[in-house]
Amino acid sequence: MASVIEFDRVALRHPAAKAPVLSNLSLAIEAGSFVSIVGGSGVGKSTLLRAAAGLLPAESGAVVSLAASRPDQRSRAFVFQDSRLLPWRTVSQNVALGLKGLALDRATARRRVADALALTGLADFGDRWPHQLSGGQAQRVGIARALAVEPTVLLMDEPFSAVDAITRQRLQEELAAIWQASGAAVIFVTHDIAEAVYLGDRVVVLADAPARIVADIEIAQPRPRYREDPAFAALASRAASYLDGASGEPTPCARAAIRS
């Protein structure tokens, strides 16, 4: 399958930093795939995502976007850790924000907003205000806003980290269905190993300083996936074993990441 984003021997550095955060990183994101990125805090997961979004230039190597783009669409869309909704706009108005500047007539823009809200289970919430939403509902609005621009690539930076565990699992299940319906490729950053395995076609593990890819694990389990399945636990354990450089049984830190 064709790639939509390619990292070719990329080094990335924060402004004014003495050393690169990521070095010699090569990674191809295939059209329609779901790639989970995991690693310890500060390893460079969000930095990689910003480079994929075109927000951070490579110090060396190249980040190549091969995603198709049309005047009525954006090739990439971002979902943040918090919903970042404007409190003075309704849900529908927040979802419509990303459509500004696209070649859309009003009727098409309204349809895009309605379709995105329906896809995220918010069809009846368009007239509500952000303060009337739960945390999970607000995150779904953030996802709807990104989907409304019909991106080829959806970039997600720990979007469920601020919600409770029960809501998080429900959002994971909903996201899997939304992704399959949308056809977009997803790059999903998380520190939660079980979440990465539940959602991803691949789990890419970053480690070391500067960071590099220490594992790229294919998740071949059929969907829907079940966290109680021993095969699921084995995949999560395998991915977690790379977090601290372990080659056999996961370390206590890695076991905690599996349970989170």
CSV table of N, CA and C in Angstrom, one decimal, residues 14 51 63 76 87 91 95 103 113 116 127 136 149 178 193 201 213 223 233 244 246 250 253 256:
chain,number,residue,atom,x,y,z
A,14,HIS,N,14.7,20.4,19.2
A,14,HIS,CA,13.9,21.5,19.7
A,14,HIS,C,14.7,22.8,19.5
A,51,ALA,N,6.5,17.0,13.6
A,51,ALA,CA,7.1,17.0,12.3
A,51,ALA,C,6.2,16.4,11.2
A,63,VAL,N,11.2,14.7,6.0
A,63,VAL,CA,9.8,14.3,6.3
A,63,VAL,C,9.0,14.6,5.1
A,76,ARG,N,-3.8,16.9,6.4
A,76,ARG,CA,-3.5,16.5,7.8
A,76,ARG,C,-4.3,17.3,8.7
A,87,PRO,N,-15.0,28.4,24.1
A,87,PRO,CA,-16.2,28.3,25.0
A,87,PRO,C,-17.3,29.2,24.5
A,91,VAL,N,-21.0,23.6,19.8
A,91,VAL,CA,-20.3,22.4,19.3
A,91,VAL,C,-20.2,22.4,17.8
A,95,VAL,N,-16.7,22.6,15.6
A,95,VAL,CA,-16.4,21.6,14.5
A,95,VAL,C,-16.1,22.3,13.2
A,103,ALA,N,-12.5,25.4,0.1
A,103,ALA,CA,-13.4,25.7,-1.0
A,103,ALA,C,-14.7,25.0,-0.9
A,113,VAL,N,-20.1,19.2,8.8
A,113,VAL,CA,-20.2,19.3,10.3
A,113,VAL,C,-21.2,18.2,10.8
A,116,ALA,N,-19.6,14.7,10.6
A,116,ALA,CA,-18.6,14.5,11.6
A,116,ALA,C,-19.2,14.3,12.9
A,127,ASP,N,-26.0,22.0,19.1
A,127,ASP,CA,-26.3,23.3,19.7
A,127,ASP,C,-25.9,23.5,21.1
A,136,GLY,N,-15.3,13.3,28.0
A,136,GLY,CA,-15.3,12.4,26.8
A,136,GLY,C,-16.1,13.0,25.7
A,149,VAL,N,-12.6,18.1,8.1
A,149,VAL,CA,-11.8,18.5,7.0
A,149,VAL,C,-11.4,17.4,6.1
A,178,ILE,N,-14.5,4.7,14.3
A,178,ILE,CA,-14.5,6.0,13.5
A,178,ILE,C,-13.3,5.9,12.5
A,193,ILE,N,0.6,1.4,26.8
A,193,ILE,CA,0.9,0.2,26.0
A,193,ILE,C,-0.4,-0.5,25.5
A,201,ASP,N,-2.5,-1.0,14.0
A,201,ASP,CA,-2.0,-2.0,13.1
A,201,ASP,C,-0.6,-2.3,13.4
A,213,ILE,N,13.9,4.3,16.8
A,213,ILE,CA,12.9,3.2,16.8
A,213,ILE,C,13.6,1.9,17.2
A,223,ARG,N,-10.1,-7.5,14.5
A,223,ARG,CA,-11.0,-6.6,15.3
A,223,ARG,C,-12.4,-7.1,15.3
A,233,ALA,N,-2.5,-9.8,25.6
A,233,ALA,CA,-1.5,-9.5,26.7
A,233,ALA,C,-0.1,-9.8,26.3
A,244,ASP,N,12.3,-0.2,28.7
A,244,ASP,CA,13.5,-0.1,29.5
A,244,ASP,C,14.7,-0.9,28.9
A,246,ALA,N,14.6,-4.0,28.0
A,246,ALA,CA,14.6,-5.4,28.4
A,246,ALA,C,14.4,-6.3,27.2
A,250,PRO,N,9.1,-8.2,31.0
A,250,PRO,CA,9.0,-6.7,31.2
A,250,PRO,C,9.5,-6.4,32.6
A,253,CYS,N,8.5,-1.2,35.6
A,253,CYS,CA,8.0,0.0,34.9
A,253,CYS,C,7.2,-0.4,33.7
A,256,ALA,N,3.8,-1.9,34.7
A,256,ALA,CA,2.9,-0.8,35.1
A,256,ALA,C,2.3,-0.2,33.8
